[in-house]
Amino acid sequence: MIDGKTRLCGLIGNPVEHTMSPVIHNTLAEKCGHNLVYVPFLVEEERLGEAVKGAWALNVLGMNVTVPYKSAVMESLAEVDELAAHIGAVNTLVRTQGGYKGYNTDMTGLYRAMRSEGIRIEDEEMILLGAGGAARAVAYLCGAQKAGKVFMLNRTLDKAQQVAKEVNAAFGREVIVPMLLRDYRELPDRKFLVIQGTSVGLAPKEDDVVIEDAAFYRKVHTGYDLIYKPFTTRFMKLVREAGGEAYNGLKMLLYQGVIAYELWNHVEITEEEASFVYEKMRQNGRFV
Ligand code: ATR
């Protein structure tokens, strides 16, 4: 029941119609018995600062921020968490005394999703495909979680070199090794944890994949695609055909929401509760 004590959370973005976040947060609120409602807010670019200020004035408990505002929103915040500041992107605003504090639960969410599947980053030899916004954030996560060597393969070498320079400086070691995507044959002869962080293969271009060569996939013990539409990407199929384990990005989406919810409500969501939400997401997105 919505009443005088109902708290509001929401999503700032443009567009917002296809978001799955209301399913995540309204399901969690119901499951946990919290009097909280979560709604999407379509915000125009020139109104972003006003939207954050207005949310604050309206006593809004917390916000998510999505494309295209994850970086731009940072200037409207009272404080930014250290990992989010490194990454340069915020997807969660938490109400504090002086304004909102920004977090990046996309990355802590990816980490928790991987842990829930039993995948470790610490000391792992990894390949990271891409050097755009998403891959750059994963590179910071790898540094923060003490990955072994991470070969960052990108079509444009400059971008991978730039990310490597920043991340290696931030963590004081050579964690990211930049490489040109087409030079993948030069990778060491061993098995890797591979994170697919490019936009290639995203619906509706479901047949696309960054690397086709079966020889590459024989070097993959686990493949993690950040994409979840389609539910099984071409990358995932190629990993499985070569005998590896493959995962999509839907659990990353789940856990970025779970962690945001925990930050807003000062609670811990159990694995059982998270699984319940995951099933709702699958039904809602018609992912089977
Ligand atoms: P996102 O926010 O999803 O990371 P982005 O910042 O635009 O989006 O990054 C897209 C990533 O996909 C980049 O690594 C990009 O490679 P370039 O840096 O060379 O552009 C990669 N990408 C996009 N289309 C690609 C293609 N056809 N082949 C290989 N890589 C591609």
CSV table of C-alpha atoms and ligand atoms in Angstrom, one decimal:
chain,number,residue,atom,x,y,z
A,1,MET,CA,0.0,0.0,0.0
A,2,ILE,CA,1.3,3.5,-0.9
A,3,ASP,CA,0.8,5.7,2.1
A,4,GLY,CA,2.3,8.7,4.0
A,5,LYS,CA,5.5,6.7,4.8
A,6,THR,CA,6.2,5.4,1.3
A,7,ARG,CA,9.8,6.1,0.2
A,8,LEU,CA,10.7,6.8,-3.4
A,9,CYS,CA,13.6,5.6,-5.5
A,10,GLY,CA,14.0,5.9,-9.2
A,11,LEU,CA,16.1,5.9,-12.4
A,12,ILE,CA,17.4,8.9,-14.3
A,13,GLY,CA,18.2,8.3,-18.0
A,14,ASN,CA,17.2,8.8,-21.6
A,15,PRO,CA,15.7,6.6,-22.8
A,16,VAL,CA,14.3,4.7,-19.8
A,17,GLU,CA,11.3,2.8,-21.1
A,18,HIS,CA,13.1,-0.5,-21.5
A,19,THR,CA,14.7,-0.6,-18.1
A,20,MET,CA,14.4,-3.6,-15.9
A,21,SER,CA,15.3,-1.8,-12.7
A,22,PRO,CA,11.7,-1.3,-11.6
A,23,VAL,CA,11.2,-5.1,-11.6
A,24,ILE,CA,14.4,-5.5,-9.5
A,25,HIS,CA,13.6,-2.9,-6.9
A,26,ASN,CA,9.8,-3.3,-6.6
A,27,THR,CA,10.3,-7.0,-6.3
A,28,LEU,CA,12.9,-6.5,-3.6
A,29,ALA,CA,10.7,-4.0,-1.7
A,30,GLU,CA,7.8,-6.5,-1.7
A,31,LYS,CA,10.0,-9.4,-0.7
A,32,CYS,CA,11.6,-7.5,2.1
A,33,GLY,CA,8.4,-5.8,3.3
A,34,HIS,CA,9.8,-2.3,2.7
A,35,ASN,CA,7.4,0.6,2.0
A,36,LEU,CA,9.3,1.7,-1.1
A,37,VAL,CA,8.4,2.4,-4.7
A,38,TYR,CA,10.8,2.6,-7.7
A,39,VAL,CA,9.9,4.5,-10.9
A,40,PRO,CA,11.7,5.6,-14.1
A,41,PHE,CA,12.3,9.3,-14.8
A,42,LEU,CA,13.0,10.4,-18.3
A,43,VAL,CA,15.4,13.4,-18.0
A,44,GLU,CA,16.5,15.8,-20.8
A,45,GLU,CA,20.2,16.5,-20.9
A,46,GLU,CA,20.0,20.2,-20.0
A,47,ARG,CA,17.8,19.3,-17.0
A,48,LEU,CA,20.2,16.7,-15.4
A,49,GLY,CA,21.5,19.0,-12.6
A,50,GLU,CA,18.0,20.2,-11.8
A,51,ALA,CA,16.7,16.6,-11.7
A,52,VAL,CA,19.3,15.6,-9.1
A,53,LYS,CA,18.6,18.7,-7.0
A,54,GLY,CA,14.9,18.2,-7.3
A,55,ALA,CA,15.1,14.6,-6.2
A,56,TRP,CA,17.1,15.7,-3.2
A,57,ALA,CA,14.5,18.4,-2.4
A,58,LEU,CA,11.7,15.9,-2.7
A,59,ASN,CA,13.4,13.6,-0.1
A,60,VAL,CA,14.0,10.9,-2.7
A,61,LEU,CA,15.9,8.1,-1.0
A,62,GLY,CA,18.1,7.0,-3.9
A,63,MET,CA,18.5,7.1,-7.6
A,64,ASN,CA,20.0,4.9,-10.3
A,65,VAL,CA,21.6,6.7,-13.3
A,66,THR,CA,21.9,5.2,-16.7
A,67,VAL,CA,22.9,6.1,-20.2
A,68,PRO,CA,23.9,8.8,-21.2
A,69,TYR,CA,24.4,10.4,-17.7
A,70,LYS,CA,26.7,8.1,-15.8
A,71,SER,CA,29.7,10.5,-16.1
A,72,ALA,CA,27.8,13.9,-16.4
A,73,VAL,CA,25.9,13.3,-13.1
A,74,MET,CA,29.1,13.3,-11.1
A,75,GLU,CA,29.3,17.1,-11.0
A,76,SER,CA,25.9,17.2,-9.2
A,77,LEU,CA,27.0,15.0,-6.3
A,78,ALA,CA,28.1,15.8,-2.8
A,79,GLU,CA,30.6,12.9,-2.8
A,80,VAL,CA,31.8,10.1,-5.0
A,81,ASP,CA,33.0,6.6,-3.9
A,82,GLU,CA,36.7,5.9,-4.6
A,83,LEU,CA,36.1,3.1,-7.2
A,84,ALA,CA,33.4,5.1,-9.0
A,85,ALA,CA,35.8,8.1,-9.1
A,86,HIS,CA,38.5,6.0,-10.6
A,87,ILE,CA,36.1,4.6,-13.2
A,88,GLY,CA,34.7,8.0,-13.9
A,89,ALA,CA,31.1,6.7,-13.9
A,90,VAL,CA,28.3,6.5,-11.3
A,91,ASN,CA,25.1,4.5,-11.6
A,92,THR,CA,23.8,4.8,-8.0
A,93,LEU,CA,23.1,7.8,-5.9
A,94,VAL,CA,22.7,7.3,-2.2
A,95,ARG,CA,21.2,10.0,0.0
A,96,THR,CA,23.5,11.4,2.6
A,97,GLN,CA,23.3,14.5,4.8
A,98,GLY,CA,24.7,17.0,2.4
A,99,GLY,CA,23.4,15.6,-0.9
A,100,TYR,CA,23.8,12.3,-2.9
A,101,LYS,CA,26.9,10.1,-2.8
A,102,GLY,CA,27.7,8.4,-6.1
A,103,TYR,CA,28.7,4.7,-6.4
A,104,ASN,CA,29.4,2.4,-9.3
A,105,THR,CA,27.5,-0.8,-8.6
A,106,ASP,CA,27.8,-1.9,-12.2
A,107,MET,CA,31.3,-3.1,-11.3
A,108,THR,CA,30.7,-4.3,-7.8
A,109,GLY,CA,27.6,-6.0,-9.3
A,110,LEU,CA,29.7,-7.7,-11.9
A,111,TYR,CA,32.1,-8.9,-9.2
A,112,ARG,CA,29.3,-10.3,-7.1
A,113,ALA,CA,27.6,-11.9,-10.1
A,114,MET,CA,30.9,-13.7,-10.9
A,115,ARG,CA,31.4,-14.8,-7.3
A,116,SER,CA,27.8,-16.2,-7.3
A,117,GLU,CA,28.8,-18.4,-10.3
A,118,GLY,CA,32.0,-19.4,-8.5
A,119,ILE,CA,34.3,-17.4,-10.7
A,120,ARG,CA,37.4,-15.7,-9.2
A,121,ILE,CA,39.3,-12.7,-10.4
A,122,GLU,CA,42.1,-12.7,-7.9
A,123,ASP,CA,45.4,-14.0,-9.5
A,124,GLU,CA,43.5,-15.0,-12.6
A,125,GLU,CA,45.1,-14.6,-16.0
A,126,MET,CA,42.5,-12.8,-18.0
A,127,ILE,CA,41.5,-11.5,-21.4
A,128,LEU,CA,39.3,-8.4,-21.6
A,129,LEU,CA,37.7,-7.7,-25.0
A,130,GLY,CA,37.1,-4.0,-25.7
A,131,ALA,CA,38.4,-0.7,-24.3
A,132,GLY,CA,35.2,1.4,-24.3
A,133,GLY,CA,33.3,2.6,-21.3
A,134,ALA,CA,32.3,-0.8,-20.0
A,135,ALA,CA,35.6,-2.5,-20.6
A,136,ARG,CA,37.5,0.4,-19.0
A,137,ALA,CA,35.4,-0.1,-15.8
A,138,VAL,CA,36.1,-3.8,-15.9
A,139,ALA,CA,39.8,-3.0,-16.1
A,140,TYR,CA,39.6,-1.0,-12.9
A,141,LEU,CA,37.7,-3.9,-11.3
A,142,CYS,CA,40.5,-6.3,-12.3
A,143,GLY,CA,43.0,-3.9,-10.7
A,144,ALA,CA,41.0,-3.5,-7.5
A,145,GLN,CA,40.4,-7.3,-7.2
A,146,LYS,CA,44.1,-8.2,-7.8
A,147,ALA,CA,43.7,-10.0,-11.1
A,148,GLY,CA,46.9,-11.6,-12.6
A,149,LYS,CA,47.8,-10.3,-16.0
A,150,VAL,CA,44.9,-8.9,-18.1
A,151,PHE,CA,45.3,-8.8,-21.8
A,152,MET,CA,43.1,-6.0,-23.1
A,153,LEU,CA,42.3,-6.6,-26.7
A,154,ASN,CA,40.8,-3.8,-28.7
A,155,ARG,CA,40.2,-2.9,-32.4
A,156,THR,CA,41.7,0.5,-31.7
A,157,LEU,CA,45.0,0.0,-29.9
A,158,ASP,CA,45.3,3.6,-28.7
A,159,LYS,CA,42.3,3.2,-26.5
A,160,ALA,CA,43.5,0.0,-24.9
A,161,GLN,CA,46.9,1.7,-24.3
A,162,GLN,CA,45.3,4.7,-22.7
A,163,VAL,CA,43.2,2.5,-20.3
A,164,ALA,CA,46.3,0.4,-19.5
A,165,LYS,CA,48.3,3.5,-18.6
A,166,GLU,CA,45.6,4.8,-16.3
A,167,VAL,CA,44.8,1.6,-14.6
A,168,ASN,CA,48.4,0.5,-14.2
A,169,ALA,CA,49.2,3.9,-12.7
A,170,ALA,CA,46.2,3.7,-10.3
A,171,PHE,CA,47.3,0.3,-8.9
A,172,GLY,CA,51.0,0.7,-9.2
A,173,ARG,CA,51.6,-2.5,-11.2
A,174,GLU,CA,51.4,-3.8,-14.8
A,175,VAL,CA,48.0,-5.4,-14.5
A,176,ILE,CA,46.6,-4.4,-18.0
A,177,VAL,CA,48.6,-5.4,-21.1
A,178,PRO,CA,47.1,-3.6,-24.2
A,179,MET,CA,47.0,-5.5,-27.5
A,180,LEU,CA,45.5,-5.1,-30.9
A,181,LEU,CA,42.4,-7.3,-31.3
A,182,ARG,CA,43.6,-8.9,-34.5
A,183,ASP,CA,46.8,-10.0,-32.8
A,184,TYR,CA,45.0,-12.5,-30.6
A,185,ARG,CA,47.1,-15.3,-32.0
A,186,GLU,CA,50.1,-13.9,-30.1
A,187,LEU,CA,48.4,-14.5,-26.7
A,188,PRO,CA,50.2,-17.1,-24.5
A,189,ASP,CA,49.3,-20.7,-25.0
A,190,ARG,CA,47.1,-21.3,-21.9
A,191,LYS,CA,43.5,-21.0,-20.7
A,192,PHE,CA,42.0,-17.7,-19.6
A,193,LEU,CA,39.0,-16.2,-18.0
A,194,VAL,CA,37.7,-13.9,-20.8
A,195,ILE,CA,35.3,-11.0,-20.3
A,196,GLN,CA,33.5,-9.8,-23.4
A,197,GLY,CA,33.2,-6.1,-22.9
A,198,THR,CA,32.5,-4.8,-26.4
A,199,SER,CA,29.1,-3.9,-27.8
A,200,VAL,CA,29.5,-6.5,-30.6
A,201,GLY,CA,26.8,-9.1,-30.6
A,202,LEU,CA,24.2,-7.0,-28.9
A,203,ALA,CA,20.6,-7.5,-30.3
A,204,PRO,CA,19.5,-7.0,-33.0
A,205,LYS,CA,23.0,-7.8,-34.4
A,206,GLU,CA,23.0,-11.1,-32.7
A,207,ASP,CA,25.1,-12.9,-35.2
A,208,ASP,CA,28.1,-10.6,-34.7
A,209,VAL,CA,31.1,-11.6,-32.6
A,210,VAL,CA,34.5,-9.9,-32.1
A,211,ILE,CA,36.6,-13.0,-32.8
A,212,GLU,CA,35.3,-15.9,-35.0
A,213,ASP,CA,38.4,-18.1,-34.9
A,214,ALA,CA,37.8,-21.4,-33.0
A,215,ALA,CA,41.5,-21.5,-32.1
A,216,PHE,CA,40.9,-18.4,-29.9
A,217,TYR,CA,38.1,-20.1,-28.0
A,218,ARG,CA,40.3,-23.1,-27.2
A,219,LYS,CA,42.2,-20.7,-24.9
A,220,VAL,CA,39.0,-19.8,-22.9
A,221,HIS,CA,38.1,-21.8,-19.8
A,222,THR,CA,35.3,-19.3,-18.8
A,223,GLY,CA,33.7,-16.7,-21.0
A,224,TYR,CA,31.7,-13.9,-19.5
A,225,ASP,CA,29.7,-11.7,-21.8
A,226,LEU,CA,28.5,-8.3,-20.4
A,227,ILE,CA,25.6,-8.5,-22.9
A,228,TYR,CA,22.4,-10.2,-21.9
A,229,LYS,CA,20.3,-9.5,-25.0
A,230,PRO,CA,20.3,-12.0,-26.6
A,231,PHE,CA,20.3,-14.3,-23.6
A,232,THR,CA,22.9,-16.6,-25.3
A,233,THR,CA,25.2,-14.5,-27.4
A,234,ARG,CA,27.3,-15.8,-30.3
A,235,PHE,CA,30.4,-15.3,-28.1
A,236,MET,CA,28.9,-17.6,-25.5
A,237,LYS,CA,28.0,-20.2,-28.1
A,238,LEU,CA,31.6,-20.2,-29.4
A,239,VAL,CA,33.0,-20.5,-25.9
A,240,ARG,CA,30.7,-23.5,-25.2
A,241,GLU,CA,31.5,-25.2,-28.5
A,242,ALA,CA,35.2,-25.1,-27.5
A,243,GLY,CA,34.4,-26.7,-24.2
A,244,GLY,CA,34.4,-23.7,-21.9
A,245,GLU,CA,31.8,-22.3,-19.5
A,246,ALA,CA,29.8,-19.3,-20.6
A,247,TYR,CA,27.7,-16.7,-18.8
A,248,ASN,CA,25.8,-13.6,-19.9
A,249,GLY,CA,25.4,-10.2,-18.2
A,250,LEU,CA,21.9,-10.6,-16.7
A,251,LYS,CA,23.3,-11.4,-13.3
A,252,MET,CA,25.5,-8.4,-13.4
A,253,LEU,CA,22.3,-6.3,-14.0
A,254,LEU,CA,20.7,-8.2,-11.1
A,255,TYR,CA,23.5,-7.5,-8.7
A,256,GLN,CA,24.1,-3.9,-9.6
A,257,GLY,CA,20.5,-3.5,-8.5
A,258,VAL,CA,20.8,-5.6,-5.4
A,259,ILE,CA,23.8,-3.7,-4.2
A,260,ALA,CA,22.1,-0.3,-4.9
A,261,TYR,CA,19.1,-1.6,-2.9
A,262,GLU,CA,21.4,-2.6,0.0
A,263,LEU,CA,23.0,0.8,0.0
A,264,TRP,CA,19.7,2.7,0.1
A,265,ASN,CA,18.0,0.5,2.7
A,266,HIS,CA,21.0,-0.6,4.9
A,267,VAL,CA,20.1,-4.3,4.5
A,268,GLU,CA,21.8,-7.4,3.2
A,269,ILE,CA,19.9,-9.2,0.4
A,270,THR,CA,20.4,-13.0,0.6
A,271,GLU,CA,21.2,-15.3,-2.3
A,272,GLU,CA,17.7,-16.7,-2.1
A,273,GLU,CA,16.1,-13.3,-2.4
A,274,ALA,CA,18.5,-12.4,-5.3
A,275,SER,CA,17.5,-15.6,-7.1
A,276,PHE,CA,13.8,-14.8,-6.6
A,277,VAL,CA,14.4,-11.4,-8.3
A,278,TYR,CA,16.4,-13.1,-11.1
A,279,GLU,CA,13.5,-15.3,-12.0
A,280,LYS,CA,11.2,-12.2,-12.1
A,281,MET,CA,13.7,-10.5,-14.5
A,282,ARG,CA,13.8,-13.6,-16.7
A,283,GLN,CA,10.0,-13.7,-16.9
A,284,ASN,CA,9.7,-10.0,-17.5
A,285,GLY,CA,12.4,-9.9,-20.2
A,286,ARG,CA,11.1,-13.1,-21.7
A,287,PHE,CA,14.6,-14.6,-21.2
A,288,VAL,CA,14.3,-18.4,-21.0
B,1,ATR,P1,30.3,0.7,-24.1
B,1,ATR,O1,29.8,1.9,-23.2
B,1,ATR,O2,29.3,-0.3,-24.3
B,1,ATR,O3,31.6,0.2,-23.6
B,1,ATR,P2,31.8,2.1,-26.1
B,1,ATR,O4,32.4,3.0,-25.1
B,1,ATR,O5,31.2,2.8,-27.4
B,1,ATR,O6,30.5,1.4,-25.5
B,1,ATR,O7,32.8,0.9,-26.6
B,1,ATR,C1,32.5,0.0,-27.5
B,1,ATR,C2,33.6,-1.1,-27.6
B,1,ATR,O8,33.2,-2.0,-28.6
B,1,ATR,C3,34.9,-0.5,-28.0
B,1,ATR,O9,35.9,-1.3,-27.4
B,1,ATR,C4,34.9,-0.7,-29.5
B,1,ATR,O10,36.2,-0.8,-30.1
B,1,ATR,P3,36.9,0.5,-30.6
B,1,ATR,O11,37.5,1.1,-29.4
B,1,ATR,O12,37.9,0.1,-31.5
B,1,ATR,O13,35.8,1.4,-31.3
B,1,ATR,C5,34.2,-2.1,-29.6
B,1,ATR,N1,33.6,-2.3,-30.9
B,1,ATR,C6,32.5,-1.8,-31.4
B,1,ATR,N2,32.2,-2.3,-32.6
B,1,ATR,C7,33.2,-3.1,-32.9
B,1,ATR,C8,33.6,-3.9,-34.0
B,1,ATR,N3,32.8,-4.0,-35.1
B,1,ATR,N4,34.7,-4.7,-33.9
B,1,ATR,C9,35.5,-4.7,-32.9
B,1,ATR,N5,35.2,-3.9,-31.8
B,1,ATR,C10,34.1,-3.2,-31.8
